[in-house]
Short mmCIF file of C-alpha atoms and ligand atoms in Angstrom, two decimals:
data_model
loop_
_atom_site.label_atom_id
_atom_site.label_comp_id
_atom_site.label_asym_id
_atom_site.label_seq_id
_atom_site.Cartn_x
_atom_site.Cartn_y
_atom_site.Cartn_z
CA UNK S 185 -2.73 13.37 21.22
CA UNK S 186 -6.47 14.05 21.63
CA UNK S 187 -8.11 17.21 20.30
CA UNK S 188 -8.55 18.56 23.84
CA UNK S 189 -5.17 17.47 25.20
CA UNK S 190 -2.85 20.18 26.44
CA UNK S 191 0.51 20.72 24.74
CA UNK S 192 3.04 21.63 27.45
CA UNK S 193 6.41 21.04 25.78
CA UNK S 194 9.11 23.67 25.21
CA UNK S 195 7.83 24.38 21.69
CA UNK S 196 5.75 24.09 19.64
CA UNK S 197 3.17 25.40 22.10
CA UNK S 198 -0.60 25.87 22.40
CA UNK S 199 -1.66 28.70 20.07
CA UNK S 200 -4.33 31.35 20.41
CA UNK S 201 -7.35 30.49 18.20
CA UNK S 202 -7.00 33.80 16.31
CA UNK S 203 -3.43 32.87 15.35
CA UNK S 204 -4.59 29.49 14.07
CA UNK S 205 -7.52 30.88 12.13
CA UNK S 206 -5.17 33.18 10.19
CA UNK S 207 -3.64 30.02 8.71
CA UNK S 208 -6.98 28.92 7.31
CA UNK S 209 -7.52 32.08 5.25
CA UNK S 210 -7.40 32.18 1.50
CA UNK S 211 -3.90 31.81 0.07
CA UNK S 212 -2.51 35.20 -0.90
CA UNK S 213 0.42 35.98 -3.16
CA UNK S 214 3.65 37.22 -1.64
CA UNK S 215 3.14 40.65 -3.27
CA UNK S 216 -0.53 40.95 -2.30
CA UNK S 217 -0.90 44.38 -0.63
CA UNK S 218 -2.72 42.80 2.33
CA UNK S 219 0.21 40.46 2.93
CA UNK S 220 2.75 43.22 2.42
CA UNK S 221 1.00 45.23 5.14
CA UNK S 222 1.09 42.23 7.47
CA UNK S 223 4.78 41.57 6.83
CA UNK S 224 5.59 45.25 7.38
CA UNK S 225 3.72 45.30 10.72
CA UNK S 226 5.39 42.04 11.74
CA UNK S 227 8.84 43.58 11.25
CA UNK S 228 7.91 46.72 13.21
CA UNK S 229 6.36 44.67 16.05
CA UNK S 230 9.47 42.50 16.31
CA UNK S 231 11.50 45.63 17.12
CA UNK S 232 9.12 46.23 20.02
CA UNK S 233 9.20 42.64 21.27
CA UNK S 234 13.02 42.51 21.19
CA UNK S 235 13.12 46.05 22.65
CA UNK S 236 15.49 46.85 19.80
CA UNK S 237 14.48 50.03 17.95
CA UNK S 238 17.90 50.12 16.25
CA UNK S 239 17.88 46.54 14.91
CA UNK S 240 17.15 45.18 11.45
CA UNK S 241 14.67 42.29 11.61
CA UNK S 242 14.93 39.26 9.32
CA UNK S 243 12.06 36.74 9.12
CA UNK S 244 13.07 33.78 6.98
CA UNK S 245 11.42 30.41 6.31
CA UNK S 246 13.18 27.85 8.46
CA UNK S 247 13.56 27.00 12.14
CA UNK S 248 15.46 28.34 15.10
CA UNK S 249 18.45 26.38 13.91
CA UNK S 250 18.43 28.41 10.69
CA UNK S 251 18.37 31.60 12.77
CA UNK S 252 21.44 30.34 14.64
CA UNK S 253 23.23 29.54 11.39
CA UNK S 254 22.35 32.97 9.95
CA UNK S 255 24.19 34.49 12.91
CA UNK S 256 27.23 32.25 12.50
CA UNK S 257 27.40 32.53 8.69
CA UNK S 258 27.18 36.33 8.61
CA UNK S 259 29.21 37.29 11.67
CA UNK S 260 32.26 35.02 11.58
CA UNK S 261 34.97 34.54 8.98
CA UNK S 262 37.67 31.90 8.77
CA UNK S 263 40.30 32.66 11.40
CA UNK S 264 37.94 34.46 13.79
CA UNK S 265 37.69 33.48 17.44
CA UNK S 266 34.38 32.90 19.21
CA UNK S 267 33.65 32.43 22.90
CA UNK S 268 30.64 30.23 23.68
CA UNK S 269 29.05 30.69 27.11
CA UNK S 270 27.96 27.07 27.25
CA UNK S 271 24.88 26.07 29.25
CA UNK S 272 23.94 22.91 27.36
CA UNK S 273 22.68 21.30 24.18
CA UNK S 274 21.94 24.43 22.14
CA UNK S 275 25.21 26.13 23.11
CA UNK S 276 26.98 23.05 21.69
CA UNK S 277 24.97 23.43 18.47
CA UNK S 278 25.98 27.11 18.20
CA UNK S 279 29.63 26.11 18.61
CA UNK S 280 29.30 23.52 15.85
CA UNK S 281 27.96 26.18 13.49
CA UNK S 282 30.60 28.77 14.39
CA UNK S 283 33.27 26.16 13.68
CA UNK S 284 31.67 25.13 10.39
CA UNK S 285 31.81 28.77 9.29
CA UNK S 286 35.50 29.00 10.11
CA UNK S 287 35.76 30.26 13.69
CA UNK S 288 37.96 28.78 16.39
CA UNK S 289 35.70 28.21 19.41
CA UNK S 290 36.54 28.46 23.09
CA UNK S 291 33.94 27.25 25.59
CA UNK S 292 33.22 28.52 29.07
CA UNK S 293 31.23 25.65 30.51
CA UNK S 294 29.21 25.12 33.64
CA UNK S 295 27.90 21.88 35.11
CA UNK S 296 24.40 21.06 33.79
CA UNK S 297 21.89 23.18 35.68
CA UNK S 298 24.30 26.06 36.29
CA UNK S 299 25.57 29.02 34.27
CA UNK S 300 29.21 30.19 34.04
CA UNK S 301 29.93 33.07 36.41
CA UNK S 302 30.67 36.52 35.01
CA UNK S 303 34.17 36.21 36.50
CA UNK S 304 34.80 33.03 34.48
CA UNK S 305 33.55 34.69 31.29
CA UNK S 306 35.62 37.83 31.96
CA UNK S 307 38.71 35.68 32.52
CA UNK S 308 38.15 33.84 29.23
CA UNK S 309 37.61 37.11 27.34
CA UNK S 310 40.92 38.41 28.71
CA UNK S 311 42.93 35.51 27.23
CA UNK S 312 42.79 36.76 23.61
CA UNK S 313 40.80 38.80 21.09
CA UNK S 314 37.36 37.28 20.37
CA UNK S 315 35.22 38.58 17.52
CA UNK S 316 32.03 37.03 18.91
CA UNK S 317 30.60 35.89 22.24
CA UNK S 318 27.47 33.73 22.16
CA UNK S 319 24.95 33.11 24.94
CA UNK S 320 21.89 30.86 25.07
CA UNK S 321 19.37 33.01 26.97
CA UNK S 322 17.33 30.01 28.09
CA UNK S 323 18.94 26.65 27.43
CA UNK S 324 16.03 24.38 26.63
CA UNK S 325 17.98 21.27 27.57
CA UNK S 326 18.55 22.36 31.18
CA UNK S 327 16.04 25.15 31.88
CA UNK S 328 18.90 27.50 32.79
CA UNK S 329 18.33 31.24 32.36
CA UNK S 330 21.57 33.08 31.55
CA UNK S 331 22.35 36.62 32.73
CA UNK S 332 22.49 38.10 29.22
CA UNK S 333 22.80 41.66 30.47
CA UNK S 334 26.02 40.91 32.38
CA UNK S 335 27.61 38.79 29.62
CA UNK S 336 26.70 41.38 26.96
CA UNK S 337 28.35 44.14 28.94
CA UNK S 338 31.54 42.05 29.25
CA UNK S 339 31.50 41.34 25.51
CA UNK S 340 31.17 45.06 24.79
CA UNK S 341 34.08 45.86 27.15
CA UNK S 342 36.28 43.38 25.27
CA UNK S 343 35.21 44.45 21.77
CA UNK S 344 33.36 41.21 20.94
CA UNK S 345 29.94 41.08 19.30
CA UNK S 346 27.30 39.59 21.60
CA UNK S 347 24.98 37.05 19.97
CA UNK S 348 21.99 35.75 21.95
CA UNK S 349 20.08 32.57 21.13
CA UNK S 350 16.70 33.60 22.48
CA UNK S 351 14.71 30.77 20.87
CA UNK S 352 13.31 29.63 24.22
CA UNK S 353 13.11 33.09 25.78
CA UNK S 354 11.96 35.90 23.47
CA UNK S 355 8.36 36.67 24.37
CA UNK S 356 8.63 34.99 27.79
CA UNK S 357 11.75 36.49 29.39
CA UNK S 358 12.80 40.13 29.40
CA UNK S 359 15.47 40.80 26.77
CA UNK S 360 16.31 44.46 26.22
CA UNK S 361 18.43 44.09 23.11
CA UNK S 362 19.36 47.74 22.63
CA UNK S 363 19.71 48.73 26.28
CA UNK S 364 21.83 45.67 27.13
CA UNK S 365 24.07 46.03 24.08
CA UNK S 366 23.12 42.72 22.44
CA UNK S 367 24.33 42.87 18.84
CA UNK S 368 22.27 40.04 17.42
CA UNK S 369 19.35 38.22 19.00
CA UNK S 370 17.46 35.40 17.38
CA UNK S 371 14.42 33.19 17.87
CA UNK S 372 11.93 30.97 16.07
CA UNK S 373 8.18 31.28 15.59
CA UNK S 374 7.06 28.20 17.56
CA UNK S 375 8.29 28.98 21.05
CA UNK S 376 7.32 31.97 23.18
CA UNK S 377 6.42 34.00 20.08
CA UNK S 378 3.28 31.86 19.95
CA UNK S 379 3.04 30.98 16.24
CA UNK S 380 3.42 27.70 14.34
CA UNK S 381 6.90 26.32 13.60
CA UNK S 382 8.59 27.39 10.36
CA UNK S 383 10.05 30.88 10.79
CA UNK S 384 13.55 31.92 11.79
CA UNK S 385 13.70 35.42 13.31
CA UNK S 386 16.95 37.36 13.53
CA UNK S 387 17.39 40.90 14.87
CA UNK S 388 20.72 42.34 13.78
CA UNK S 389 21.84 45.47 15.57
CA UNK S 390 24.02 48.20 14.02
CA UNK S 391 27.34 46.69 15.16
CA UNK S 392 26.41 43.26 13.81
CA UNK S 393 25.44 44.76 10.44
CA UNK S 394 28.66 46.80 10.38
CA UNK S 395 30.71 43.64 11.06
CA UNK S 396 28.87 41.84 8.24
CA UNK S 397 29.51 44.78 5.87
CA UNK S 398 33.20 44.85 6.79
CA UNK S 399 33.73 41.15 5.95
CA UNK S 400 36.76 40.45 3.79
CA UNK S 401 35.46 37.03 2.69
CA UNK S 402 31.98 36.33 1.29
CA UNK S 403 29.31 34.52 3.31
CA UNK S 404 29.71 30.91 2.17
CA UNK S 405 26.02 30.35 1.45
CA UNK S 406 23.74 32.40 -0.77
CA UNK S 407 20.58 31.53 1.20
CA UNK S 408 22.20 32.58 4.48
CA UNK S 409 23.69 35.85 3.26
CA UNK S 410 22.21 38.99 4.90
CA UNK S 411 23.05 40.70 1.59
CA UNK S 412 20.28 38.79 -0.20
CA UNK S 413 17.67 39.34 2.50
CA UNK S 414 18.35 42.90 3.62
CA UNK S 415 16.94 44.73 0.53
CA UNK S 416 13.87 42.47 0.56
CA UNK S 417 13.12 43.13 4.23
CA UNK S 418 13.66 46.86 3.81
CA UNK S 419 11.33 46.84 0.81
CA UNK S 420 8.57 44.92 2.59
CA UNK S 421 8.75 47.19 5.59
CA UNK S 422 8.34 50.17 3.22
CA UNK S 423 5.44 48.35 1.47
CA UNK S 424 7.24 48.12 -1.86
CA UNK S 425 7.49 44.88 -3.88
CA UNK S 426 10.73 42.90 -3.82
CA UNK S 427 11.77 39.30 -4.28
CA UNK S 428 14.65 37.06 -3.34
CA UNK S 429 12.91 33.86 -2.19
CA UNK S 430 9.19 33.39 -1.48
CA UNK S 431 8.34 34.50 2.07
CA UNK S 432 6.29 32.07 4.17
CA UNK S 433 3.12 34.10 3.55
CA UNK S 434 0.77 32.14 5.84
CA UNK S 435 3.20 31.76 8.73
CA UNK S 436 4.17 35.43 8.67
CA UNK S 437 0.45 36.31 8.62
CA UNK S 438 -0.08 34.13 11.70
CA UNK S 439 2.95 35.62 13.44
CA UNK S 440 1.54 39.08 12.84
CA UNK S 441 -1.50 38.12 14.92
CA UNK S 442 0.48 36.61 17.78
CA UNK S 443 2.76 39.66 17.97
CA UNK S 444 -0.31 41.90 18.08
CA UNK S 445 -1.73 39.88 20.99
CA UNK S 446 1.63 40.02 22.75
CA UNK S 447 1.89 43.80 22.50
CA UNK S 448 -1.76 44.22 23.50
CA UNK S 449 -1.04 42.26 26.69
CA UNK S 450 2.04 44.43 27.23
CA UNK S 451 5.58 43.09 27.60
CA UNK S 452 5.81 43.82 31.33
CA UNK S 453 2.49 42.07 32.04
CA UNK S 454 3.51 39.16 29.83
CA UNK S 455 6.83 38.65 31.61
CA UNK S 456 5.11 38.91 35.00
CA UNK S 457 2.58 36.25 33.92
CA UNK S 458 5.43 33.92 32.96
CA UNK S 459 7.06 34.45 36.35
CA UNK S 460 3.78 33.70 38.14
CA UNK S 461 3.11 30.59 36.05
CA UNK S 462 6.67 29.27 36.49
CA UNK S 463 6.61 29.90 40.23
CA UNK S 464 3.28 28.11 40.63
CA UNK S 465 4.38 25.19 38.45
CA UNK S 466 7.55 24.77 40.47
CA UNK S 467 5.78 25.08 43.81
CA UNK S 468 3.53 22.24 42.66
CA UNK S 469 6.42 20.02 41.61
CA UNK S 470 8.40 20.76 44.76
CA UNK S 471 5.41 19.83 46.93
CA UNK S 472 5.48 16.44 45.17
CA UNK S 473 9.14 16.06 46.12
CA UNK S 474 10.54 16.60 42.62
CA UNK S 475 13.98 18.21 42.42
CA UNK S 476 14.74 20.95 39.90
CA UNK S 477 17.60 20.43 37.42
CA UNK S 478 18.45 24.15 37.14
CA UNK S 479 19.86 25.60 40.34
CA UNK S 480 18.05 28.30 42.32
CA UNK S 481 18.79 31.75 40.90
CA UNK S 482 19.17 30.60 37.26
CA UNK S 483 15.77 29.02 36.63
CA UNK S 484 14.00 30.00 33.41
CA UNK S 485 10.36 31.08 33.38
CA UNK S 486 9.57 29.52 30.00
CA UNK S 487 10.12 25.90 31.01
CA UNK S 488 10.87 23.69 34.01
CA UNK S 489 13.24 20.71 34.09
CA UNK S 490 12.68 18.22 36.94
CA UNK S 491 14.48 15.05 37.95
CA UNK S 492 12.39 11.88 38.04
CA UNK S 493 11.88 10.69 41.61
CA UNK S 494 13.46 7.37 42.68
CA UNK S 495 11.89 4.39 40.93
CA UNK S 496 10.44 6.48 38.08
CA UNK S 497 11.81 6.79 34.53
CA UNK S 498 10.84 8.22 31.15
CA UNK S 499 7.63 6.14 31.26
CA UNK S 500 6.30 9.07 33.32
CA UNK S 501 6.21 11.27 30.22
CA UNK S 502 3.97 8.72 28.51
CA UNK S 503 1.77 8.32 31.59
CA UNK S 504 1.25 12.09 31.86
CA UNK S 505 0.41 12.11 28.14
CA UNK S 506 -2.26 9.48 28.81
CA UNK S 507 -3.68 11.89 31.44
CA UNK S 508 -4.17 14.45 28.66
CA UNK S 509 -1.09 16.63 29.05
CA UNK S 510 1.87 16.35 26.68
CA UNK S 511 5.22 17.00 28.34
CA UNK S 512 8.79 16.34 27.13
CA UNK S 513 11.62 14.03 28.16
CA UNK S 514 15.22 15.03 28.82
CA UNK S 515 17.54 16.48 26.17
CA UNK S 516 20.92 17.15 27.78
CA UNK S 517 23.18 14.30 26.59
CA UNK S 518 24.66 13.60 30.04
CA UNK S 519 21.34 13.50 31.92
CA UNK S 520 18.79 12.66 29.26
CA UNK S 521 17.24 9.63 31.00
CA UNK S 522 17.05 11.28 34.42
CA UNK S 523 14.70 14.22 33.96
CA UNK S 524 11.68 15.59 32.14
CA UNK S 525 10.70 19.03 30.87
CA UNK S 526 7.51 21.05 30.96
CA UNK S 527 7.11 24.07 28.71
CA UNK S 528 5.06 26.98 30.05
CA UNK S 529 5.30 29.84 27.61
CA UNK S 530 3.06 31.88 25.36
CA UNK S 531 -0.67 31.66 25.95
CA UNK S 532 -0.21 29.53 29.11
CA UNK S 533 -2.80 30.20 31.83
CA UNK S 534 -3.36 29.41 35.51
CA UNK S 535 -5.74 26.64 34.44
CA UNK S 536 -3.00 25.07 32.32
CA UNK S 537 -0.67 25.06 35.33
CA UNK S 538 -3.21 23.26 37.50
CA UNK S 539 -4.06 20.74 34.76
CA UNK S 540 -0.37 19.97 34.24
CA UNK S 541 0.55 19.68 37.92
CA UNK S 542 -2.50 17.48 38.45
CA UNK S 543 -1.66 15.18 35.52
CA UNK S 544 1.90 14.70 36.82
CA UNK S 545 0.54 14.13 40.33
CA UNK S 546 -1.99 11.49 39.18
CA UNK S 547 0.73 9.76 37.20
CA UNK S 548 3.08 9.66 40.19
CA UNK S 549 0.32 8.33 42.45
CA UNK S 550 -0.41 5.64 39.84
CA UNK S 551 3.32 4.79 39.81
CA UNK S 552 3.13 4.26 43.61
CA UNK S 553 5.33 7.24 44.43
CA UNK S 554 4.56 8.55 47.93
CA UNK S 555 2.65 11.68 46.95
CA UNK S 556 -0.47 12.86 48.74
CA UNK S 557 -3.16 13.47 46.10
CA UNK S 558 -3.71 17.22 45.87
CA UNK S 559 -0.40 18.23 47.48
CA UNK S 560 1.07 19.59 44.25
CA UNK S 561 -2.14 21.15 43.00
CA UNK S 562 -2.72 22.86 46.31
CA UNK S 563 0.81 24.32 46.41
CA UNK S 564 0.44 25.62 42.84
CA UNK S 565 -3.01 27.00 43.63
CA UNK S 566 -1.64 28.91 46.62
CA UNK S 567 0.86 30.72 44.36
CA UNK S 568 -1.78 31.43 41.71
CA UNK S 569 -4.13 32.82 44.35
CA UNK S 570 -1.38 35.07 45.64
CA UNK S 571 -1.18 33.22 48.99
C1 LIG N 804 14.32 25.09 20.15
C2 LIG N 804 15.61 25.78 20.27
C3 LIG N 804 16.50 25.90 19.19
C4 LIG N 804 16.27 25.24 17.86
O1 LIG N 804 15.10 25.64 17.26
P1 LIG N 804 14.47 24.73 16.09
O2 LIG N 804 13.29 25.54 15.67
O3 LIG N 804 14.12 23.42 16.69
O4 LIG N 804 15.49 24.59 15.03
C5 LIG N 804 17.66 26.62 19.38
N1 LIG N 804 17.94 27.18 20.56
C6 LIG N 804 17.13 27.07 21.61
C7 LIG N 804 17.51 27.73 22.89
C8 LIG N 804 15.94 26.37 21.49
O5 LIG N 804 15.13 26.26 22.56
#
């Protein structure tokens, strides 16, 4: 990848220069007052980004997968039942973790590109008592956006905790954790939060913390136990020294900057920008005759997943890369070889949309696909110009 190439995969993403320059600062100690101030502000800003004034934030060195396992390890005990609203690859991973931590898992599945209906989820919830319901807000393998608000309200009705994997959504899609009754939401630093990879972020609401406190069996991992991290996070937020395991000083300092930029833009404006960018991107791809993997009505705004046209395969991803734009191949096990993915979250701009659509278009023309040069770019441009 060249220095001026554009990174358009569903995480990690292009970062704002001010976020990157934070990483190049002098190394500070984890109890340095400057760092403690940054960590404290990071925790407070996360409550704003998740729209969760009542939640306890945890920011722990690791990836989104660690954030998922923190949820599973702390919220389920052997013998519990969990319902997984399954929209693809990352829902399967969540199920694996719930099972490893002792839960019996029931899936409500949809065909790839669709989401289970609320009626199907309600019917599953009515079959027995579930302690936990999990939803992948945006499934990165299919580009499906789940109706978290509706599923969360069903979970609440049936007395199950609602856990949301928001790794590919928080910071790009609206998630109102408190208002929608989501008990635990999680993400990672490298997706729509706009920071480098390496931080797991978990927001545990009051009911999730109460369930953890009421456990009758200990969390089966010391590193994963909320009990180790809670006093440390409370101390940092209050600017008092505490230690359990060294916080990722530089990454947290970079995340502080990206959260500041996010709140300065304003959540509503940020979500609207993601809608505009996604709509333009998709208009461009449609004008080139590419079919969307996610069905209409459940398409995420943080990434697009498109089927390759006839006669084209994963070599397209490489060809687009050679045109200066890095995109991603398929991920869903059943369809992997048949589609590609384009991430468009975080600092993504109108210029990035046009550069990406153009690179795909040039690659298709080079592959002798019947595409009129400019057709995709012009369709995307019309959306971006408000036409
Ligand atoms: C990327 C992603 C994950 C995993 O995050 P890692 O940082 O790669 O461990 C989990 N869930 C979703 C929805 C994701 O997009």
